[in-house]
Short mmCIF file of C-alpha atoms and ligand atoms in Angstrom, two decimals:
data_model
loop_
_atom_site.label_atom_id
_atom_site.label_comp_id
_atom_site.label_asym_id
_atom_site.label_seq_id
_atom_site.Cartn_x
_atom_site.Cartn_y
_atom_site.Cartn_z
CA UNK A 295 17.18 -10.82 -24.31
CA UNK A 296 13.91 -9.87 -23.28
CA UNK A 297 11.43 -8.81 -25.97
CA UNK A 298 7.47 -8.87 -25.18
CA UNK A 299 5.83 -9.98 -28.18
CA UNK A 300 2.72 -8.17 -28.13
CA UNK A 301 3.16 -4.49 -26.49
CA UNK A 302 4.94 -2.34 -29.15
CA UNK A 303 5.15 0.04 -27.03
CA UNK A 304 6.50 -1.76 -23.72
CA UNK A 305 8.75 -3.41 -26.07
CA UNK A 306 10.34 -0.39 -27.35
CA UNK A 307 10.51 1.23 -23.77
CA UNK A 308 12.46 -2.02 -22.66
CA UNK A 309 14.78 -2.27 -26.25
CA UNK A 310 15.74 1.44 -25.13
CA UNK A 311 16.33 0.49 -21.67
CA UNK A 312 18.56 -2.13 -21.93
CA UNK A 313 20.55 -1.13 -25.08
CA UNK A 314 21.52 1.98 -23.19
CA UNK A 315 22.33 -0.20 -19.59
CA UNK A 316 22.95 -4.00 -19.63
CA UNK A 317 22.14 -7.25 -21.72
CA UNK A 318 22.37 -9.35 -19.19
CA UNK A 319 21.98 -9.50 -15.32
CA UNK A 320 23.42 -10.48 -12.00
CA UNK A 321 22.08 -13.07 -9.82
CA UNK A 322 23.48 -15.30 -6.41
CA UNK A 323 22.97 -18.62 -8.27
CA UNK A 324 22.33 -22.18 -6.31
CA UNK A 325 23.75 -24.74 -8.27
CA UNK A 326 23.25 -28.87 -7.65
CA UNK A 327 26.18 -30.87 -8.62
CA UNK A 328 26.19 -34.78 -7.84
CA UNK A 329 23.95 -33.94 -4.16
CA UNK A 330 26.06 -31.26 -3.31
CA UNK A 331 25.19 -27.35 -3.52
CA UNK A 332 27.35 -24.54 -4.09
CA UNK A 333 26.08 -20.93 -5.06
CA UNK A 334 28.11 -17.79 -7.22
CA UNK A 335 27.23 -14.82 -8.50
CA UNK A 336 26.47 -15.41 -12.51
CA UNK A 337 25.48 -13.10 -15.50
CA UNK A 338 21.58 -14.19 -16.53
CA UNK A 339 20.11 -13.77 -20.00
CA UNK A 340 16.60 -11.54 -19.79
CA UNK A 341 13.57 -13.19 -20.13
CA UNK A 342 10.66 -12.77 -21.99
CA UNK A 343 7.66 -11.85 -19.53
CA UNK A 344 4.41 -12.77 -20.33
CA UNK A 345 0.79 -11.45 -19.64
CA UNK A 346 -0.03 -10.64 -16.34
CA UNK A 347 3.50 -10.42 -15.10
CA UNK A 348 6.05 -7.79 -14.01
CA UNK A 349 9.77 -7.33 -14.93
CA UNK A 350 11.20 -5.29 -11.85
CA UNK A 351 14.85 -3.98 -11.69
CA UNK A 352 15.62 -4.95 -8.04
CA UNK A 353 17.06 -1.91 -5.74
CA UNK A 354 16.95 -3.92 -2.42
CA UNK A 355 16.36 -7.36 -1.21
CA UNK A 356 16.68 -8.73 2.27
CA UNK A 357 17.79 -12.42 3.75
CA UNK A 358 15.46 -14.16 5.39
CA UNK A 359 15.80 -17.97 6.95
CA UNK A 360 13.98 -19.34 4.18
CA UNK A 361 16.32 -17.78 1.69
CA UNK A 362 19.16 -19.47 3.96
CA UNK A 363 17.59 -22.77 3.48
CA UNK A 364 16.86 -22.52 -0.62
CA UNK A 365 21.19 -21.73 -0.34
CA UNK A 366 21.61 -24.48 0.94
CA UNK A 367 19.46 -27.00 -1.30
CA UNK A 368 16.28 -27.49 1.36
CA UNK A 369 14.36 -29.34 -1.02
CA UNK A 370 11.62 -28.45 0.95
CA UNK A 371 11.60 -24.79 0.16
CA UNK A 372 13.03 -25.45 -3.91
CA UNK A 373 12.48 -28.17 -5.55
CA UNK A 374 14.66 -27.66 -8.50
CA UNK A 375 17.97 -26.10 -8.84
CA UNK A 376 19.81 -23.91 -10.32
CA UNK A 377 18.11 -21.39 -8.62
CA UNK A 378 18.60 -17.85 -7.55
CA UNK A 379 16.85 -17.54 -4.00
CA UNK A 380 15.20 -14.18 -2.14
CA UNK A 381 12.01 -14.29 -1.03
CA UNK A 382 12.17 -10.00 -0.60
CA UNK A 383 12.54 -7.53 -3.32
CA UNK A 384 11.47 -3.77 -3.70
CA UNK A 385 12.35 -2.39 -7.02
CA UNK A 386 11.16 -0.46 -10.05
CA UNK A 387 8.77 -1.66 -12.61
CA UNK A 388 10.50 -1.73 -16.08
CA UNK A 389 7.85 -3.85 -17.80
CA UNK A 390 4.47 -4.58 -17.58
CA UNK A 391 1.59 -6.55 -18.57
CA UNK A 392 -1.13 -5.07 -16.47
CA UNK A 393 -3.40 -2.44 -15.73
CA UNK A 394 -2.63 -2.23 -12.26
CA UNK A 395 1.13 -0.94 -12.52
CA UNK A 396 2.66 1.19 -15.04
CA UNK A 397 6.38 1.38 -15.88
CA UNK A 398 8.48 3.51 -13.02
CA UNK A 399 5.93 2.28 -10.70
CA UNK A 400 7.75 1.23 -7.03
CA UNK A 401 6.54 -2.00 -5.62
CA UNK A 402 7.63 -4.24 -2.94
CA UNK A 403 7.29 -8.40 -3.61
CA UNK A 404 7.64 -10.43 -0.77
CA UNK A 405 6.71 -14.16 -0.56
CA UNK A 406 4.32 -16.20 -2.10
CA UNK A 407 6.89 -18.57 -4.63
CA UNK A 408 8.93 -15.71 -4.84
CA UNK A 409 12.81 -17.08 -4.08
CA UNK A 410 11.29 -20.57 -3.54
CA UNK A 411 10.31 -22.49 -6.84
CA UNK A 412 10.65 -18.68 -8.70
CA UNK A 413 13.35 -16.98 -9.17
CA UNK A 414 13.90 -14.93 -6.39
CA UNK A 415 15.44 -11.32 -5.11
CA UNK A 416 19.07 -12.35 -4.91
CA UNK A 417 19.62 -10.76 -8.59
CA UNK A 418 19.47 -7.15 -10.37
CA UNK A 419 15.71 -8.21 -12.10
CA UNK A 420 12.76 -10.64 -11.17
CA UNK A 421 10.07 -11.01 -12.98
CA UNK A 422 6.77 -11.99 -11.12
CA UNK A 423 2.82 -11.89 -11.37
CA UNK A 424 0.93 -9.12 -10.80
CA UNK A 425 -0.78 -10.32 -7.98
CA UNK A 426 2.51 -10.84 -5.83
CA UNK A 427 2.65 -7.00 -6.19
CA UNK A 428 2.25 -4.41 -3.47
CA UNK A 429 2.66 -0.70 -4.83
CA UNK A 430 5.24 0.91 -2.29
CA UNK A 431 2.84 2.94 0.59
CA UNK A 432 3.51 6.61 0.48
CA UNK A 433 5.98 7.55 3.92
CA UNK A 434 8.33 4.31 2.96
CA UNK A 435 11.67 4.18 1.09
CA UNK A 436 12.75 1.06 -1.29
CA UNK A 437 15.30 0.27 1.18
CA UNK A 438 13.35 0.72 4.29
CA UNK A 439 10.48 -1.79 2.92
CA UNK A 440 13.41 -4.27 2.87
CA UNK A 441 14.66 -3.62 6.30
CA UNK A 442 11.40 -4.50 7.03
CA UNK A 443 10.79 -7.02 4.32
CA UNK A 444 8.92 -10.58 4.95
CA UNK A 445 10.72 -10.95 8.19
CA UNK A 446 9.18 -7.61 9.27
CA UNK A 447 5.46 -8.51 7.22
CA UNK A 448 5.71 -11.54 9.24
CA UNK A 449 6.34 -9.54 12.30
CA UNK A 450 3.43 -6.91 11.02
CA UNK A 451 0.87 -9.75 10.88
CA UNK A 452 1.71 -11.25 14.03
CA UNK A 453 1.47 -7.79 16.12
CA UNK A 454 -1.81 -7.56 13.87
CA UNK A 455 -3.69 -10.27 14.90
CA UNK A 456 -2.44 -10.12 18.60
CA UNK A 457 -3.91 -6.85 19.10
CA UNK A 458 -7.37 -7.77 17.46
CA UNK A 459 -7.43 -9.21 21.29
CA UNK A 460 -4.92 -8.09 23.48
CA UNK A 461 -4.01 -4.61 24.42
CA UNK A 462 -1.27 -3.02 26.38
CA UNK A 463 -2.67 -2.64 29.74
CA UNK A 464 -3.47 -6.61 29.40
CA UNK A 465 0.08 -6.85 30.52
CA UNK A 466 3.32 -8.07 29.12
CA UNK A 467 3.82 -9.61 25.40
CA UNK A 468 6.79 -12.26 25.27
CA UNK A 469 8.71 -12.38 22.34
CA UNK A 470 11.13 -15.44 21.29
CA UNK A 471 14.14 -15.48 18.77
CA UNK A 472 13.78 -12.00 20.07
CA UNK A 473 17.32 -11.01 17.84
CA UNK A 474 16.44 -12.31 15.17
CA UNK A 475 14.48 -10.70 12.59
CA UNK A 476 11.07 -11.80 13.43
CA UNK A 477 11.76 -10.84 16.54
CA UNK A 478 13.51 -7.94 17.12
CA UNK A 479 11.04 -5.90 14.38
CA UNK A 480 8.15 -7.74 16.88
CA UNK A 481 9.46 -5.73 19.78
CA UNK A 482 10.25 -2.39 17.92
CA UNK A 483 6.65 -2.83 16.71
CA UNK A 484 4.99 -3.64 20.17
CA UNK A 485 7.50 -1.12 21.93
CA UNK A 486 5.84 1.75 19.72
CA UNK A 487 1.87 0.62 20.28
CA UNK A 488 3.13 0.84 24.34
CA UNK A 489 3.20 -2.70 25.17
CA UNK A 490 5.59 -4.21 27.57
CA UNK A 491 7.49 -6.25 26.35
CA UNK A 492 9.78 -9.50 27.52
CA UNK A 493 11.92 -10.43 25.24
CA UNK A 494 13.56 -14.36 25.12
CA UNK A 495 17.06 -14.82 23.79
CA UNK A 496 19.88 -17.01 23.52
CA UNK A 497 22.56 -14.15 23.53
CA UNK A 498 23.20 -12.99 26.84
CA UNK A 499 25.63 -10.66 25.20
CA UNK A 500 22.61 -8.56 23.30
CA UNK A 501 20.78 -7.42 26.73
CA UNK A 502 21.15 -4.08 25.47
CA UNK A 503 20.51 -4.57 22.21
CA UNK A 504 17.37 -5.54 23.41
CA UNK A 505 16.82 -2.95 25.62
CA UNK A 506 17.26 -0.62 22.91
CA UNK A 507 14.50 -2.01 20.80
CA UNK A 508 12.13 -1.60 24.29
CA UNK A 509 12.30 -4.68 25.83
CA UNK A 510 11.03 -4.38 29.40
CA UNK A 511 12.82 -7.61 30.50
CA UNK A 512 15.02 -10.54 29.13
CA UNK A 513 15.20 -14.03 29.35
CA UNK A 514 17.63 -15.88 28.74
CA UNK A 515 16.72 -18.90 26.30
CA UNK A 516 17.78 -22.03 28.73
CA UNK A 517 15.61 -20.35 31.18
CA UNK A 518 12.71 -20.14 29.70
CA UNK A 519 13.23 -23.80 28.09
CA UNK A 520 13.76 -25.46 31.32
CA UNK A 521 10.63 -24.22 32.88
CA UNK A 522 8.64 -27.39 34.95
CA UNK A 523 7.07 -29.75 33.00
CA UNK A 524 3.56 -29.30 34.60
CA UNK A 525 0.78 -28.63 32.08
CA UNK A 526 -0.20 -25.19 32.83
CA UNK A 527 2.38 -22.61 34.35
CA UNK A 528 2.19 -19.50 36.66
CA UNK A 529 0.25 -17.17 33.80
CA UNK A 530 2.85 -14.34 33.59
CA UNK A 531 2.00 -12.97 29.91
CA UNK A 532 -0.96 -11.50 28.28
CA UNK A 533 -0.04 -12.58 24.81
CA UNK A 534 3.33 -14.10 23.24
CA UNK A 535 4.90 -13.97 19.78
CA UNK A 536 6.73 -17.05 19.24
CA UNK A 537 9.34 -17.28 15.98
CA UNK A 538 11.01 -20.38 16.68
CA UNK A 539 8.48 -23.29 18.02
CA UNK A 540 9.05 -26.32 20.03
CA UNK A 541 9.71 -26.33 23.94
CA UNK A 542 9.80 -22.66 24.01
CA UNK A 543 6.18 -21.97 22.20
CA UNK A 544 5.13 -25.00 24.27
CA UNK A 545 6.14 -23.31 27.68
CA UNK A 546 4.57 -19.52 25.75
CA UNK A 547 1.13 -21.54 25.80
CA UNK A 548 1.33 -22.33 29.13
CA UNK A 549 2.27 -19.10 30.55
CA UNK A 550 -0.45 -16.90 29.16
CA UNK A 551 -2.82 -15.40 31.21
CA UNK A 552 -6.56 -16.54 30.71
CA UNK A 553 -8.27 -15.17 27.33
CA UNK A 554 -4.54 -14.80 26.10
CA UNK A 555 -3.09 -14.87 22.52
CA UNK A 556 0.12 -16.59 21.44
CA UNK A 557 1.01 -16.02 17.71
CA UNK A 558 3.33 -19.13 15.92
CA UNK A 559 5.47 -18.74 12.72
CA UNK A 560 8.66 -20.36 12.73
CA UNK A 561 10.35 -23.88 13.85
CA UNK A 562 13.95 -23.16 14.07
CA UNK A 563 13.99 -24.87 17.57
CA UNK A 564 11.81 -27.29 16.61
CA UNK A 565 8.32 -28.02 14.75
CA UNK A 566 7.03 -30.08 17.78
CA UNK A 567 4.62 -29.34 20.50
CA UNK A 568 3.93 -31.18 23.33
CA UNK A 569 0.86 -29.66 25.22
CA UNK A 570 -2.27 -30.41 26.53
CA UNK A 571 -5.53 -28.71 25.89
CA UNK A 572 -5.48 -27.61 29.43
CA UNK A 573 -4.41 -24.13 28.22
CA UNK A 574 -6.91 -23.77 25.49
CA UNK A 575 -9.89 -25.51 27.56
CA UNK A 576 -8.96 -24.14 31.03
CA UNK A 577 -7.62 -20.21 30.40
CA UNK A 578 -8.93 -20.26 27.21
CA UNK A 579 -5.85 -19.42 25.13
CA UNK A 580 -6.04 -18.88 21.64
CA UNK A 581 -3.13 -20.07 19.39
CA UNK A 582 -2.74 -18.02 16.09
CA UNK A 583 -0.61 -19.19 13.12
CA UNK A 584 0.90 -16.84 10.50
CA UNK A 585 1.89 -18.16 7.27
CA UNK A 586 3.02 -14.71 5.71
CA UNK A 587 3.58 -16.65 2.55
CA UNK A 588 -0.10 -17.00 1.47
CA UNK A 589 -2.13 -14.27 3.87
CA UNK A 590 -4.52 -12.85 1.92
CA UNK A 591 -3.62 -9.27 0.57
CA UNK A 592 -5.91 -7.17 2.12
CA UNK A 593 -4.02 -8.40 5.30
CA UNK A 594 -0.64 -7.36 3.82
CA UNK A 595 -1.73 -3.76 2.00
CA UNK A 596 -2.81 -2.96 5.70
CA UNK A 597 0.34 -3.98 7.22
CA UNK A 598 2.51 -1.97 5.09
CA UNK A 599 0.35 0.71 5.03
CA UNK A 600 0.85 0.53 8.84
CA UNK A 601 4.45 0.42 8.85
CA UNK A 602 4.66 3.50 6.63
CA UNK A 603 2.53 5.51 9.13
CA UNK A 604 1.55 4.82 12.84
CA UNK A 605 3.80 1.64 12.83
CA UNK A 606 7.00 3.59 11.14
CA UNK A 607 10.11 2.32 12.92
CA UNK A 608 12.64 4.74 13.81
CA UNK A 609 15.13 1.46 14.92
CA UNK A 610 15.20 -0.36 11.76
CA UNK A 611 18.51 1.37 10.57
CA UNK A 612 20.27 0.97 13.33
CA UNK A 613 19.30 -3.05 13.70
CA UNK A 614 20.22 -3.46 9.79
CA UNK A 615 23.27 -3.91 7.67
CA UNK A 616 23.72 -3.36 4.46
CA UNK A 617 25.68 -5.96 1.77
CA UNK A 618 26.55 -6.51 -1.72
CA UNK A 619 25.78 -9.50 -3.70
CA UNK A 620 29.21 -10.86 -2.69
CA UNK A 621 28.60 -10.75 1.06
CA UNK A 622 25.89 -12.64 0.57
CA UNK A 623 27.33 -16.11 1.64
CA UNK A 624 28.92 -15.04 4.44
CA UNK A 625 25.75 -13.81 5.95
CA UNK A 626 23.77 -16.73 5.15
CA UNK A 627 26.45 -18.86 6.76
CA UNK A 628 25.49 -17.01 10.27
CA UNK A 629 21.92 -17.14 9.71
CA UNK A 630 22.01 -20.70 9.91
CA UNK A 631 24.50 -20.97 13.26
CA UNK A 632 21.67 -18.32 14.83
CA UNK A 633 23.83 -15.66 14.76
CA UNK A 634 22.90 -12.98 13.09
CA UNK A 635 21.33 -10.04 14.81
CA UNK A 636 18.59 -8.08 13.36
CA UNK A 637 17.82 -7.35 9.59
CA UNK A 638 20.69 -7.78 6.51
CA UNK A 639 19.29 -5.99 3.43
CA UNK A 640 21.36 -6.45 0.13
CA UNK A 641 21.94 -3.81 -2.10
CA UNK A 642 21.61 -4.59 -6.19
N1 NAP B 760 5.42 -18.35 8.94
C1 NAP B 760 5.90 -17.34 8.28
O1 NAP B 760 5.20 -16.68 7.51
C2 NAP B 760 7.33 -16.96 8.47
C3 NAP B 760 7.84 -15.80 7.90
C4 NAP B 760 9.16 -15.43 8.19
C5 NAP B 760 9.94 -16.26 9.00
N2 NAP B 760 9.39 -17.39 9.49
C6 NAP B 760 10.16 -18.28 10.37
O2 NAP B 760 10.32 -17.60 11.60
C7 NAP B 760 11.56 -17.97 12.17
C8 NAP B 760 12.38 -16.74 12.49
O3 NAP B 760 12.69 -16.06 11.27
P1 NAP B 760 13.73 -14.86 11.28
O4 NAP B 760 13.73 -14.27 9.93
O5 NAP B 760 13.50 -14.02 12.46
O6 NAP B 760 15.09 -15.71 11.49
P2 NAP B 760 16.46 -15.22 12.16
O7 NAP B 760 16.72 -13.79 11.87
O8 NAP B 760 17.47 -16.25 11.80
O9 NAP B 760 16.15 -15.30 13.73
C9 NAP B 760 15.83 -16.49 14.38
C10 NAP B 760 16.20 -16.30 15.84
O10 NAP B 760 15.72 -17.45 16.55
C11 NAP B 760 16.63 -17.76 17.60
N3 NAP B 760 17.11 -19.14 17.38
C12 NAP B 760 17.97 -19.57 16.43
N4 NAP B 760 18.17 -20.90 16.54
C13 NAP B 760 17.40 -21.30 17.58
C14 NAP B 760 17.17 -22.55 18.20
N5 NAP B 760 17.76 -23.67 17.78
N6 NAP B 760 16.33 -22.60 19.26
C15 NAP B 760 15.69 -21.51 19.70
N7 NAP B 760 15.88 -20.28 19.16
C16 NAP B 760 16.72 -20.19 18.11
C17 NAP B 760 17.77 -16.74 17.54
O11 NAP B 760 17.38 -15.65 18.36
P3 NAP B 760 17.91 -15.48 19.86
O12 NAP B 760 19.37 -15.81 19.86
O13 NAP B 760 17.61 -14.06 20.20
O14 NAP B 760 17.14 -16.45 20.71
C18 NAP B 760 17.70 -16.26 16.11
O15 NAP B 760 18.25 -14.99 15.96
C19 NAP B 760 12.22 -18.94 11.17
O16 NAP B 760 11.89 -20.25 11.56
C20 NAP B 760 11.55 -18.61 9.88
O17 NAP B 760 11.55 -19.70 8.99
C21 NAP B 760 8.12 -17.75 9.25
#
């Protein structure tokens, strides 16, 4: 049970809280057994939070690929299991050791060790440092922050830093894993700032889907990856978001027009490049990598601060489904075949 030692007043607030609700809580546990992994929903004892941390009560968390991975026992996103993964929460503050939020406060936590070598979003609490903490922007529900959630930060950042240089009549902005979520809150994003758009998929069977979201034009993934081999290609783009790496980022970096901007964050194809400088030394292209994880907060307030107001997406419902705890598996099951499509957001 959770009991602060040195807050009589916090402690008190919490004693009431829980005596009248729960003494323990729910969380989508990863356990290791002899190598292999296997993951169930299981009732936690509280925990004792210390100073300069947060207890939340979770209302939302979202899956990302990462949390997929940590399911699974990726070593290289948790070390140590058990393990409850979710890299995304929004929730209410029930206790706190700081004077930056006060009990009933609404925050959002994404990333940093959040769901990686920390306990993560997958349960009913987390409790976390203060500076992981965003205070929810005015203009943005609990549950829409995690339809957005670090997929959509990630997404945020990327559109961010493309248009510090690139602007809409530029021309066209690719965007690859262009379903997934990365992707598809890329395009809603770009398709609301009036950018064209061409988006690169896999699933011939989500044209519209894509459409919808305001892609100008789609490719289909074996297309695009079976481009000529030359160096440099016919410069057809004016910047590219690329969420999945290898041949397709390679052939991104050689289709930008001169002075263009291609944005990197993700290596489900692959995490190799094969390139020459020719694109950087001859149409001086500038690569950009996002590693939502760690950028700095200043860069995140102003993202969500965007995507409450002139960024607000009026899509996100309709390219998000909402699950329990117990769907959970299923759901990360697709995620790592590639076939999920848009944003899952879990309910606690
Ligand atoms: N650096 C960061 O800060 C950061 C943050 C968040 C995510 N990420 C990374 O970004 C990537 C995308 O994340 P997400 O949340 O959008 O994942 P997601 O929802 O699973 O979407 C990934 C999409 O990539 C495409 N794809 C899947 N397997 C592929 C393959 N083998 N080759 C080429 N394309 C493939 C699919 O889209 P189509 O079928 O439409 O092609 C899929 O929907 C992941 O690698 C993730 O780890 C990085």
């Amino acid at each position: 049970m959770f009991l602060p030692k040195f807050d009589v007043n916090l402690s008190k607030t919490f004693k009431l809280y829980t005596m009248n609700t729960q003494a323990t809580y729910k969380a989508f546990r990863v356990e290791e057994n002899d190598g292999k992994f296997t993951t169930a929903i299981k009732d936690m004892p509280f925990l004792e939070i210390s100073e300069g941390e947060l207890l939340i009560k979770v209302s939302y968390s979202s899956l990302n690929y990462k949390d997929a991975l940590s399911a699974t026992g990726n070593k290289g996103v948790t070390r140590n299991f058990p393990h409850t993964p979710g890299i995304d929460a929004t929730g209410v503050i029930v206790a706190s050791h700081s004077n930056k939020f006060k009990i009933a406060d609404e925050v959002i936590v994404t990333s940093y060790d959040l769901g990686m070598n920390t306990d993560g979003g997958f349960a009913e609490y987390v409790k976390v440092p203060v500076e992981w903490v965003v205070k929810l922007p005015a203009g943005l529900s609990m549950k829409e922050a995690m339809m957005i959630g670090t997929a959509g930060l990630t997404a945020g950042l990327s559109v961010l830093r493309l248009t510090e240089t690139v602007q809409p009549d530029n021309g066209a902005i690719a965007v690859s894993g262009a379903t997934g979520g990365v992707g598809s809150v890329s395009l809603a994003i770009l398709n609301k700032l009036g950018y064209k758009t061409v988006a690169i998929t896999s699933k011939n069977s989500e044209v519209d889907f894509l459409k919808k979201l305001g892609a100008n034009e789609v490719i289909l993934r074996e297309d695009f990856e079976n481009l000529d081999k030359k160096p440099l290609l016919k410069p057809l783009y004016a910047g590219a978001i690329d969420t999945v790496g290898g041949t397709i980022l390679e052939n991104l970096i050689k289709s930008v027009s001169p002075m263009g901007t291609v944005s990197c964050c993700g290596n489900v194809a692959s995490p190799k490049l094969e390139l020459t400088v020719f694109p950087f030394i001859l149409r001086g292209v500038s690569l950009i990598g996002i590693d939502s994880q760690n950028y700095p907060m200043e860069y995140r307030e102003k993202v969500w601060s965007k995507l409450a107001t002139e960024w607000k997406l009026d899509t996100l419902a309709e390219t998000t489904t909402e699950i329990a705890l117990e769907d959970l598996q299923a759901k990360i099951n697709l995620m790592l075949e590639g076939k999920l499509k848009g944003r899952t957001i879990i309910k606690l």
